[in-house]
XYZ file of C-alpha atoms in Angstrom:
711
model
C 52.767 204.517 95.691
C 55.533 203.415 93.815
C 56.061 202.356 90.429
C 58.870 199.889 90.569
C 60.899 198.917 87.400
C 63.485 196.122 88.336
C 66.222 194.366 86.358
C 68.271 191.587 87.985
C 71.103 189.570 86.190
C 73.942 186.787 87.070
C 77.202 188.882 86.410
C 80.905 187.767 87.775
C 79.435 185.213 89.956
C 76.852 188.126 91.982
C 73.608 189.203 91.425
C 73.694 192.672 90.557
C 69.865 194.252 90.443
C 69.305 197.810 89.195
C 66.118 198.898 90.627
C 64.062 202.642 90.064
C 60.777 203.997 91.413
C 61.268 203.929 94.870
C 63.752 205.848 96.004
C 64.104 209.655 95.213
C 61.339 210.135 92.594
C 61.754 213.876 92.449
C 65.146 213.357 90.751
C 64.990 213.433 86.528
C 66.740 209.974 87.158
C 67.563 207.745 90.100
C 68.706 204.123 90.199
C 69.209 201.801 93.618
C 72.060 199.850 92.088
C 72.751 196.851 94.297
C 75.869 194.106 93.971
C 76.000 191.275 96.321
C 75.278 193.194 99.346
C 76.837 196.711 98.196
C 73.975 198.995 97.448
C 74.739 202.463 95.771
C 71.978 205.094 95.113
C 72.838 207.149 91.703
C 70.464 210.311 90.483
C 70.690 213.058 88.091
C 69.208 216.200 87.854
C 69.678 218.384 85.135
C 68.727 222.313 84.974
C 65.663 223.353 82.685
C 67.889 225.733 81.152
C 71.434 226.525 80.208
C 73.666 228.385 82.353
C 74.150 231.734 80.967
C 77.468 232.754 80.180
C 79.807 229.958 80.087
C 81.319 227.582 76.660
C 81.468 224.545 78.712
C 79.484 221.670 79.713
C 78.628 222.048 83.769
C 78.693 218.597 84.974
C 79.614 218.079 88.507
C 80.042 214.282 90.258
C 79.434 213.435 93.461
C 80.864 210.031 95.024
C 79.902 209.895 98.876
C 80.296 207.143 101.704
C 77.960 206.607 103.910
C 79.319 205.421 107.453
C 76.135 203.607 108.443
C 76.907 201.566 105.151
C 79.217 199.399 106.595
C 77.502 199.720 110.384
C 79.975 202.582 111.543
C 79.575 206.016 113.735
C 81.746 208.694 112.422
C 84.831 209.709 114.719
C 85.540 213.266 115.226
C 84.261 215.722 117.358
C 81.264 216.484 115.552
C 79.833 212.647 114.544
C 78.812 213.115 110.923
C 80.111 212.928 107.833
C 82.442 215.698 106.634
C 84.590 216.927 103.696
C 85.270 214.179 101.048
C 87.658 211.681 101.837
C 90.877 210.485 99.083
C 88.699 207.781 98.269
C 85.245 209.665 97.491
C 87.419 212.451 95.024
C 88.852 209.971 93.240
C 85.847 207.950 92.997
C 83.698 210.781 91.631
C 86.725 211.413 89.129
C 86.188 208.055 88.065
C 82.366 208.260 87.255
C 82.878 211.531 86.094
C 85.510 210.857 83.071
C 83.758 208.139 81.109
C 80.154 209.904 81.557
C 81.576 213.376 80.304
C 81.979 212.733 76.563
C 78.763 211.293 75.949
C 76.698 214.095 76.355
C 75.551 216.313 73.602
C 77.419 218.641 72.172
C 76.128 222.015 72.981
C 74.689 220.560 76.084
C 75.150 223.424 78.823
C 71.897 222.691 81.057
C 74.081 222.109 84.523
C 73.861 218.729 85.509
C 74.932 216.653 88.688
C 75.236 213.454 89.520
C 75.195 212.201 92.917
C 76.224 208.569 93.954
C 75.416 207.538 97.576
C 77.007 204.608 99.590
C 73.662 203.272 101.380
C 75.036 199.507 102.264
C 78.568 197.818 102.078
C 79.104 194.118 102.453
C 83.322 194.587 102.518
C 83.641 192.636 99.617
C 82.672 194.344 96.665
C 83.810 197.625 95.969
C 81.030 200.535 95.751
C 83.183 202.369 93.418
C 82.450 200.081 90.165
C 78.380 199.807 91.704
C 78.647 203.462 91.452
C 79.619 203.510 88.343
C 77.096 201.161 86.853
C 74.213 203.298 88.656
C 74.846 206.644 87.822
C 75.132 205.568 83.965
C 72.082 204.316 84.155
C 70.490 206.644 86.279
C 71.842 208.884 83.489
C 69.842 206.430 80.675
C 66.548 207.036 82.476
C 66.707 210.680 83.152
C 65.879 212.168 79.543
C 68.969 214.444 79.685
C 70.449 214.154 75.941
C 73.422 211.818 77.230
C 74.677 209.172 74.461
C 75.153 206.157 76.650
C 74.301 203.864 78.608
C 78.271 203.144 80.129
C 79.504 200.062 81.796
C 82.291 199.197 83.714
C 84.168 196.860 85.506
C 87.392 196.105 87.766
C 89.997 193.569 86.233
C 92.500 191.447 88.704
C 94.955 188.906 87.269
C 95.643 186.337 89.949
C 97.559 182.891 89.492
C 97.991 184.193 85.562
C 94.325 184.567 84.928
C 92.531 187.383 84.420
C 89.429 187.965 86.880
C 86.271 190.204 86.591
C 84.954 191.794 89.258
C 87.462 190.285 91.901
C 86.264 190.073 95.582
C 88.261 192.995 98.322
C 90.075 189.647 99.709
C 91.513 189.122 96.617
C 93.311 192.053 95.973
C 96.567 191.185 97.907
C 96.759 188.289 95.699
C 96.313 190.048 92.111
C 99.044 191.676 90.459
C 96.598 193.903 88.481
C 93.860 196.212 89.853
C 92.226 197.783 86.847
C 89.276 199.613 86.458
C 87.652 200.053 82.579
C 84.470 202.070 81.228
C 83.301 202.174 77.716
C 80.021 201.863 75.677
C 78.556 198.475 73.940
C 81.531 199.383 70.516
C 84.456 200.965 72.517
C 86.580 202.117 75.529
C 86.274 205.137 77.171
C 88.290 205.054 80.370
C 90.881 202.972 82.234
C 92.755 203.725 85.530
C 95.257 200.640 86.870
C 97.867 200.042 88.975
C 99.904 196.996 88.067
C 102.789 194.894 88.951
C 105.120 195.428 85.879
C 103.091 193.588 83.469
C 103.549 193.812 79.956
C 101.383 196.120 77.019
C 99.921 192.965 75.599
C 98.810 191.769 79.328
C 97.021 195.698 79.800
C 95.835 194.951 76.773
C 94.412 191.987 77.248
C 92.742 193.115 80.456
C 91.432 196.101 79.092
C 89.673 194.327 76.547
C 88.713 191.050 78.664
C 87.040 194.080 81.044
C 85.576 195.982 78.367
C 83.775 192.401 77.381
C 82.507 191.398 80.947
C 80.749 194.963 81.341
C 78.341 194.054 78.584
C 75.755 192.177 80.164
C 76.020 195.354 82.335
C 74.826 197.557 79.158
C 72.171 195.150 78.548
C 70.513 195.476 81.801
C 70.463 199.601 81.745
C 68.978 198.994 78.349
C 66.303 196.268 79.763
C 65.463 199.039 82.568
C 65.250 202.044 80.143
C 62.503 200.555 78.200
C 60.937 199.528 81.068
C 61.409 203.575 82.738
C 63.017 205.827 80.946
C 62.008 209.518 80.378
C 60.785 211.327 76.910
C 64.141 212.594 75.618
C 64.486 215.932 76.535
C 64.104 218.086 73.234
C 67.337 219.694 72.996
C 68.994 220.642 69.686
C 73.162 221.456 69.477
C 73.120 225.285 67.678
C 74.268 225.201 64.024
C 77.819 227.578 64.230
C 78.775 226.457 60.549
C 78.337 230.176 59.359
C 80.140 231.529 62.174
C 82.634 229.392 61.531
C 82.834 229.783 57.430
C 83.207 233.391 58.086
C 85.590 233.123 60.908
C 87.910 230.601 58.868
C 88.013 233.419 56.385
C 89.554 236.112 58.615
C 91.673 234.011 60.931
C 92.723 231.033 59.031
C 96.071 232.011 58.113
C 97.012 234.170 61.115
C 96.198 231.208 63.238
C 97.938 228.776 61.527
C 100.919 231.061 61.291
C 100.159 231.146 65.249
C 100.058 227.766 66.174
C 104.182 227.573 64.276
C 105.197 229.753 67.270
C 106.862 226.659 69.365
C 107.475 228.452 72.208
C 104.689 228.756 74.325
C 104.020 231.890 75.910
C 105.039 233.193 72.846
C 102.498 230.944 70.648
C 99.711 231.821 73.097
C 100.060 235.636 72.853
C 99.961 234.990 68.565
C 96.757 233.229 69.673
C 95.028 235.811 71.890
C 96.152 238.319 68.874
C 94.183 236.942 66.970
C 91.865 235.978 68.827
C 91.802 239.750 69.402
C 91.338 240.432 65.843
C 88.336 238.049 65.617
C 86.131 239.834 68.399
C 86.876 243.249 66.721
C 85.118 241.655 63.524
C 82.119 240.364 64.900
C 81.884 243.217 67.240
C 82.450 246.729 65.737
C 82.213 249.211 68.245
C 79.037 251.483 67.771
C 77.305 248.794 65.594
C 74.666 245.885 67.041
C 76.511 242.565 67.557
C 74.821 239.733 65.654
C 75.952 237.083 67.902
C 76.358 235.847 71.375
C 80.033 236.380 72.959
C 79.773 232.947 74.032
C 78.851 230.955 70.511
C 81.845 233.469 68.948
C 84.395 231.931 71.690
C 83.214 228.549 71.341
C 83.680 228.873 67.951
C 86.733 230.168 68.110
C 88.312 227.237 70.238
C 86.839 224.538 67.832
C 88.678 226.188 65.222
C 91.535 226.220 66.794
C 91.634 222.373 68.132
C 90.910 222.334 63.707
C 93.860 224.067 62.643
C 96.384 222.330 65.239
C 94.610 218.604 63.648
C 94.822 219.627 60.382
C 98.547 220.623 60.444
C 99.003 217.240 62.509
C 97.180 214.891 59.908
C 98.320 216.624 57.313
C 101.968 217.233 57.941
C 102.956 214.676 60.747
C 104.595 217.837 62.254
C 103.298 219.357 65.781
C 102.697 222.552 67.736
C 106.306 222.828 68.675
C 107.948 221.180 65.479
C 108.463 217.649 66.693
C 107.450 214.217 65.055
C 105.064 212.251 66.269
C 107.205 210.089 68.332
C 109.657 212.682 69.589
C 109.932 213.183 73.211
C 110.955 216.743 74.273
C 114.467 217.394 75.563
C 115.252 216.234 79.325
C 117.188 217.199 82.038
C 117.296 215.374 85.576
C 119.185 216.698 88.458
C 119.425 214.743 92.011
C 120.510 216.096 95.400
C 119.264 219.636 95.110
C 118.242 220.207 98.304
C 121.249 219.905 100.896
C 118.686 219.054 104.164
C 116.472 216.982 102.093
C 116.650 212.891 102.345
C 116.066 212.756 98.634
C 115.536 215.228 95.812
C 115.370 215.745 92.372
C 114.730 218.502 89.793
C 112.978 216.466 86.466
C 112.659 218.653 83.648
C 110.693 218.215 79.734
C 110.263 220.364 77.540
C 108.329 223.688 79.450
C 106.927 220.794 81.954
C 109.207 220.802 85.498
C 108.625 219.209 88.641
C 110.616 219.378 92.272
C 110.274 216.180 93.495
C 111.466 215.702 97.568
C 111.233 212.436 99.406
C 111.441 212.546 103.285
C 111.287 209.431 105.214
C 110.033 208.795 108.537
C 109.162 206.336 111.220
C 105.985 204.187 112.810
C 104.978 208.172 114.319
C 104.285 209.184 110.413
C 102.096 206.667 109.193
C 98.893 207.959 107.698
C 95.800 206.013 109.476
C 93.127 205.737 106.656
C 89.367 205.658 108.178
C 87.543 203.613 104.714
C 84.579 201.712 104.959
C 86.297 198.688 104.679
C 88.023 199.603 108.526
C 90.676 201.555 109.679
C 94.122 201.066 108.308
C 97.858 202.179 108.142
C 99.654 203.510 105.191
C 103.472 204.292 104.747
C 103.617 205.205 101.018
C 101.944 208.690 100.137
C 102.768 211.321 97.846
C 101.244 214.944 97.379
C 101.063 217.008 94.243
C 100.992 220.205 94.231
C 100.065 222.475 90.743
C 100.762 226.363 91.850
C 99.078 228.745 89.559
C 103.213 230.440 88.806
C 103.545 227.250 87.139
C 101.600 228.233 84.401
C 102.264 231.748 84.421
C 99.070 232.703 86.159
C 97.660 234.016 89.079
C 95.221 231.773 91.253
C 93.877 230.814 94.230
C 96.021 228.532 96.935
C 94.288 226.479 99.105
C 93.838 222.990 99.981
C 94.328 220.654 97.287
C 91.284 220.553 94.720
C 90.251 217.316 92.529
C 92.820 217.504 89.871
C 95.566 217.570 92.757
C 94.416 214.181 94.354
C 93.998 212.885 91.309
C 97.174 213.425 89.582
C 99.129 212.582 92.710
C 97.373 208.979 92.949
C 98.364 208.299 89.398
C 101.942 209.251 90.527
C 101.216 206.579 93.451
C 100.473 204.293 92.026
C 102.612 204.306 89.468
C 105.641 203.926 91.944
C 104.121 201.938 94.800
C 104.588 198.516 92.634
C 108.564 198.981 92.714
C 108.985 200.203 96.229
C 110.756 197.636 98.722
C 108.558 195.711 100.950
C 107.854 197.410 104.260
C 109.249 194.987 106.436
C 112.478 195.196 104.437
C 112.595 198.854 104.655
C 110.582 199.607 107.474
C 110.243 203.436 106.659
C 107.090 205.969 106.170
C 107.620 207.408 102.803
C 106.649 211.014 101.812
C 106.752 212.331 98.336
C 105.890 215.808 97.876
C 105.666 217.256 93.882
C 105.811 220.532 93.027
C 104.998 221.491 89.827
C 107.094 224.442 89.131
C 106.307 224.923 85.097
C 103.899 223.313 83.155
C 103.137 222.333 79.516
C 101.721 219.098 79.167
C 102.071 216.102 81.152
C 103.025 216.973 84.918
C 101.774 213.763 86.601
C 104.211 211.909 84.392
C 107.218 214.214 85.216
C 105.859 213.453 88.654
C 106.294 209.433 88.194
C 109.923 210.205 87.009
C 111.187 213.101 89.644
C 109.535 210.492 92.663
C 111.713 207.567 91.273
C 114.687 209.931 91.306
C 114.035 211.409 94.469
C 113.616 208.137 96.558
C 116.796 206.730 94.898
C 118.693 209.877 95.697
C 117.483 209.368 99.594
C 118.849 205.097 99.696
C 115.122 204.045 99.110
C 116.150 200.508 97.560
C 114.083 200.606 94.367
C 113.470 197.329 92.270
C 114.391 199.293 89.093
C 113.434 203.066 88.153
C 110.077 204.243 86.824
C 109.077 206.871 83.819
C 106.131 208.069 82.888
C 104.594 209.570 79.661
C 101.495 210.826 78.362
C 100.039 210.274 74.785
C 97.704 211.774 72.990
C 95.569 210.967 70.020
C 94.008 213.074 66.569
C 91.081 211.244 65.053
C 89.417 212.561 62.277
C 87.143 209.491 60.381
C 89.556 206.816 59.505
C 92.595 208.547 60.381
C 94.577 209.163 63.393
C 97.552 209.667 65.219
C 98.936 208.724 68.043
C 101.395 211.444 69.750
C 104.035 210.936 72.588
C 104.458 213.015 75.345
C 101.747 215.558 74.381
C 102.017 219.183 75.035
C 99.563 221.136 76.873
C 97.575 222.291 73.733
C 97.391 218.793 72.372
C 96.171 217.725 75.693
C 93.293 220.368 75.569
C 92.651 219.988 71.584
C 92.957 216.587 71.118
C 90.815 213.338 71.158
C 92.580 211.229 74.308
C 94.675 211.597 77.437
C 96.759 208.237 77.727
C 99.270 207.656 80.507
C 101.633 205.339 80.648
C 104.050 204.442 83.521
C 106.402 201.124 84.506
C 110.212 200.371 84.346
C 112.624 198.749 82.089
C 110.491 195.543 82.920
C 106.798 196.494 82.430
C 103.979 199.001 83.296
C 102.887 199.998 86.514
C 99.882 201.992 85.764
C 98.088 203.279 82.969
C 95.630 205.967 82.428
C 92.901 206.530 80.042
C 90.709 209.387 79.190
C 89.040 209.716 76.036
C 87.112 212.969 75.018
C 84.999 211.329 72.104
C 83.013 208.466 72.024
C 85.318 205.981 72.334
C 88.478 204.053 70.818
C 89.573 201.093 69.525
C 91.887 198.359 70.336
C 93.758 198.682 67.377
C 94.476 202.530 68.370
C 95.101 201.298 71.634
C 97.842 198.570 70.815
C 99.599 201.542 68.820
C 99.475 203.805 71.718
C 101.229 201.425 74.275
C 103.792 199.875 71.525
C 104.838 203.981 70.904
C 104.283 204.743 75.195
C 106.747 201.579 75.499
C 109.395 203.334 73.368
C 109.085 206.540 74.548
C 109.469 205.013 78.284
C 112.531 203.483 77.596
C 113.980 207.002 76.037
C 113.615 208.347 79.135
C 114.542 205.833 81.257
C 117.763 206.261 79.177
C 117.877 210.190 80.218
C 117.056 209.731 83.941
C 119.881 207.294 83.891
C 122.610 210.300 83.248
C 121.526 211.735 86.762
C 121.266 207.965 89.006
C 120.881 204.886 87.644
C 120.041 203.319 91.262
C 119.626 204.115 94.712
C 122.197 205.223 96.783
C 123.866 202.972 98.584
C 123.262 204.480 102.084
C 120.315 206.717 103.203
C 120.707 210.553 103.490
C 122.915 212.014 106.278
C 119.739 213.566 108.228
C 117.331 210.737 107.359
C 116.782 208.769 110.189
C 117.935 205.211 110.749
C 115.687 202.346 111.454
C 116.990 198.978 113.661
C 114.455 196.146 113.720
C 114.559 193.454 115.933
C 112.114 190.214 116.909
C 111.271 189.693 120.675
C 108.976 187.130 122.213
C 105.184 188.808 122.459
C 105.177 187.881 126.248
C 108.209 190.162 127.041
C 106.507 193.129 125.312
C 104.818 193.932 128.451
C 107.556 193.729 130.111
C 109.404 196.336 127.603
C 106.294 198.802 127.612
C 105.907 198.620 131.720
C 102.985 199.553 133.487
C 101.605 202.888 132.136
C 104.559 202.663 129.618
C 106.892 203.712 132.343
C 109.287 201.619 130.763
C 109.359 202.605 127.476
C 109.400 206.187 128.077
C 112.385 205.812 129.819
C 114.133 204.219 127.230
C 112.659 206.462 124.953
C 113.619 210.315 127.499
C 117.259 208.539 127.859
C 118.289 207.297 124.472
C 116.537 209.852 122.497
C 115.439 206.877 120.062
C 111.772 206.561 118.506
C 110.623 203.286 119.539
C 107.298 201.523 117.881
C 106.084 198.160 118.968
C 104.105 195.703 117.389
C 101.713 193.297 118.621
C 103.889 190.709 116.836
C 106.982 191.569 118.999
C 108.585 193.510 116.088
C 110.493 196.386 117.433
C 111.642 199.455 115.310
C 113.903 201.704 116.512
C 114.388 204.971 114.935
C 117.590 207.652 115.486
C 119.419 209.878 113.477
C 121.959 209.067 115.747
C 124.050 205.474 115.878
C 124.425 205.364 119.584
C 121.108 206.305 120.890
C 119.754 203.481 118.728
C 122.434 201.159 120.161
C 121.929 202.270 123.589
C 118.424 201.584 122.412
C 118.470 198.158 121.418
C 120.720 196.960 124.426
C 118.409 197.920 126.921
C 115.492 196.479 124.976
C 117.447 193.116 124.526
C 118.127 193.655 127.728
C 114.531 193.113 129.198
C 113.539 190.827 126.367
C 115.757 188.371 126.376
C 116.629 185.775 128.411
C 120.818 185.403 129.867
C 122.583 182.172 128.527
C 123.985 179.620 131.681
C 127.810 179.988 131.037
C 128.152 183.245 129.211
C 130.198 186.199 130.505
C 128.476 189.754 130.986
C 129.787 193.131 132.278
C 127.475 194.331 134.848
C 127.283 196.466 137.897
C 127.579 196.093 141.591
C 124.051 197.239 143.145
C 124.800 196.275 146.386
C 127.166 194.964 148.312
C 125.651 192.199 151.719
C 127.649 190.499 154.177
C 127.035 186.891 152.296
C 127.741 188.778 148.545
C 127.296 190.891 146.271
C 124.348 191.771 143.751
C 125.248 192.229 140.340
C 123.110 193.981 137.759
C 124.238 191.922 134.866
C 121.692 191.614 131.803
C 119.145 194.333 131.504
C 117.150 194.921 134.507
C 118.081 191.081 135.909
C 120.204 190.823 138.951
C 122.245 187.931 140.199
C 123.925 187.085 142.995
C 127.920 186.826 143.642
C 128.468 184.717 146.888
C 131.364 185.765 148.715
C 132.771 181.935 147.942
C 133.010 182.909 144.156
C 134.040 186.725 144.783
C 137.862 185.698 144.343
C 140.126 182.897 143.920
C 141.301 183.704 147.391
C 139.645 184.215 150.812
C 137.245 186.873 151.369
C 136.939 187.893 154.832
C 134.479 190.898 154.024
C 132.488 191.721 150.727
C 133.330 195.000 150.882
C 137.551 193.866 150.431
C 136.743 192.816 146.921
C 133.545 194.817 145.613
C 131.760 198.311 146.691
C 128.265 199.890 145.147
C 128.662 201.061 141.835
C 131.801 198.904 140.447
C 132.117 197.722 137.233
C 132.721 193.867 136.972
C 132.767 190.758 134.487
C 130.634 188.286 135.831
C 130.047 184.023 134.375
C 126.301 183.084 135.057
C 126.638 179.421 136.454
C 122.518 178.826 136.418
C 119.831 179.112 138.890
C 119.381 177.431 141.952
C 116.037 175.563 142.754
C 114.227 178.863 143.980
C 114.905 180.255 140.564
C 117.595 182.665 141.808
C 120.587 183.755 139.770
C 124.470 182.483 140.789
C 127.055 184.374 139.078
C 130.880 184.018 139.870
C 133.282 186.493 139.522
C 136.287 184.228 140.253
C 136.149 182.438 136.859
C 136.398 185.408 134.418
C 139.530 187.853 134.329
C 138.643 191.232 135.425
C 140.763 193.184 133.340
C 139.968 191.310 130.072
C 136.793 189.893 130.623
C 138.014 186.939 129.639
C 136.908 182.889 131.237
C 140.133 181.760 133.541
C 141.251 178.419 132.586
C 142.383 176.294 134.868
C 145.962 174.767 134.378
C 145.729 171.342 134.907
C 148.866 169.323 136.965
C 151.543 168.092 134.871
C 151.980 164.085 135.736
C 154.908 163.500 137.772
C 157.843 161.628 136.180
C 158.731 158.273 138.024
């Protein structure tokens, strides 16, 4: 029944198995990849005919995690998997980015890649396994895909690169880098780093590239056994159209791209396009070509005009040279009620970034296959249509918003203070109010400024810059701080973020068949200079965190109590802690290790709550003096509440240095008195004294020694 083909290799100390022919046989390509005991099924289906009326490649990648893979049942009312999680969305993008450039030019058949996590051993992250499985399925499918692609994760532990570190090793790694590419070149990089040098980052990329070569060889071995016949596909020859279009539009298109203002440039390009469409589709005549073909050729011609100008003259669309960064303006504290705010403007790209500080109640619960955990740093990126002067849908964040937000999150997280040192939940929101190139890097810069404005003690300011590439044969040009057009019409989007000390995040996407180590080194070196310039410009607004939190931010105080006192502080059914919160107005969070966080915008509320908790959790000290309240007066003395909820007895003989006939002659219920803790009797009862303490000052009365009598 099954024609099973299988290849197994040893990869980074664990077995990697690629198998096909048993599951999902009606798909064009299907591969089950198993690494350790993590298994991912990847399938590929491509439509037999091109999708009409489009001038792009309709590729969709869906990565999905099934909770049964980790032996879990989904939470929620319906008890089934719902909308994609952030991890699923990001991994879908991670797979899409390296495979998209390798499809044949002109291929327009709708194609869907689905990667499903079927088993997770809680040691090997399924994202790399899914990338390998998707590459293998595409290679077997017969669609015009010029792969295979390999991928790997690289860590840096104890100064050495580690290929595909286990999940438990991640905490000890100074680097989390995912790299993908072909045999000859790198196609995609995604990373988070602890302020590493450019040379270290480049070394990690090349280490990962070498590390996944055995995977590419294994996919080729499997393809030799099980690949389908390649589809008959011939890219349409549009050279005649291009020659004709150049004759009528080249000069005007070159002039259009001399406009340095984005909106003026777009208007001029639209005018040239209208002229071209009028030439190829005259009224009253039968059209010679499809509109889609004319549109595709015009788009290609735009790219060539921009690329030729840059390579021939070294001058870019807006008149800059290759290395110059657009003018920067940074402002902080622009929103009066926000805890921290910044407006970062670079050329025609602008981000309004707002930081909000919260308590433990605001932490986000993440329900992952590896288990549920809390996240204390949130960064949300929004890209409204007005930022590019358009109308459009407003709704929940899409893949682009989630991906850009995560990139900025990775760039900033390494320079945040440790949570035990700064016990706040931090949420940053970046509203992109203008966009013309690299709004994600503007978000990084704005986030750094807004956090410092909020008083968050960052290690150092962090900035980001986007680099581009124009590659024609042996000639290439690396562009600093790319415009939107240079991103669309160029060959690379290379984003580098970091501090003055090193790189914190690196992301690279290639639109061609990969780039070499030489080009990456040039891009990294050029990005370092650009980043330093941006940090200098940001320093004009703020150089470090403000010395105190904003006026409207909550204050959090942290104390440690014995774990055996936690139950007393919480009380039966939470009665005690609810009373503390109700009467003081402070928020209280108690961890299992005895860490107590008390938060409020009112310092008096924090002090009151802390004193209450200390009174419950702490033990009174013998010979110490306390102020207390008389709660009951009896014949043999007075009971005084002197330490939290703790009461003690002041015996009638300890009420005063004078003879006391009746307790009520000295104290009454509700009186505030000073007492000294004498100790505990044989039954553990507290013994207090008032007569040894000055009731006016709270100071202990020292016994005066009698003067010796002179003989």
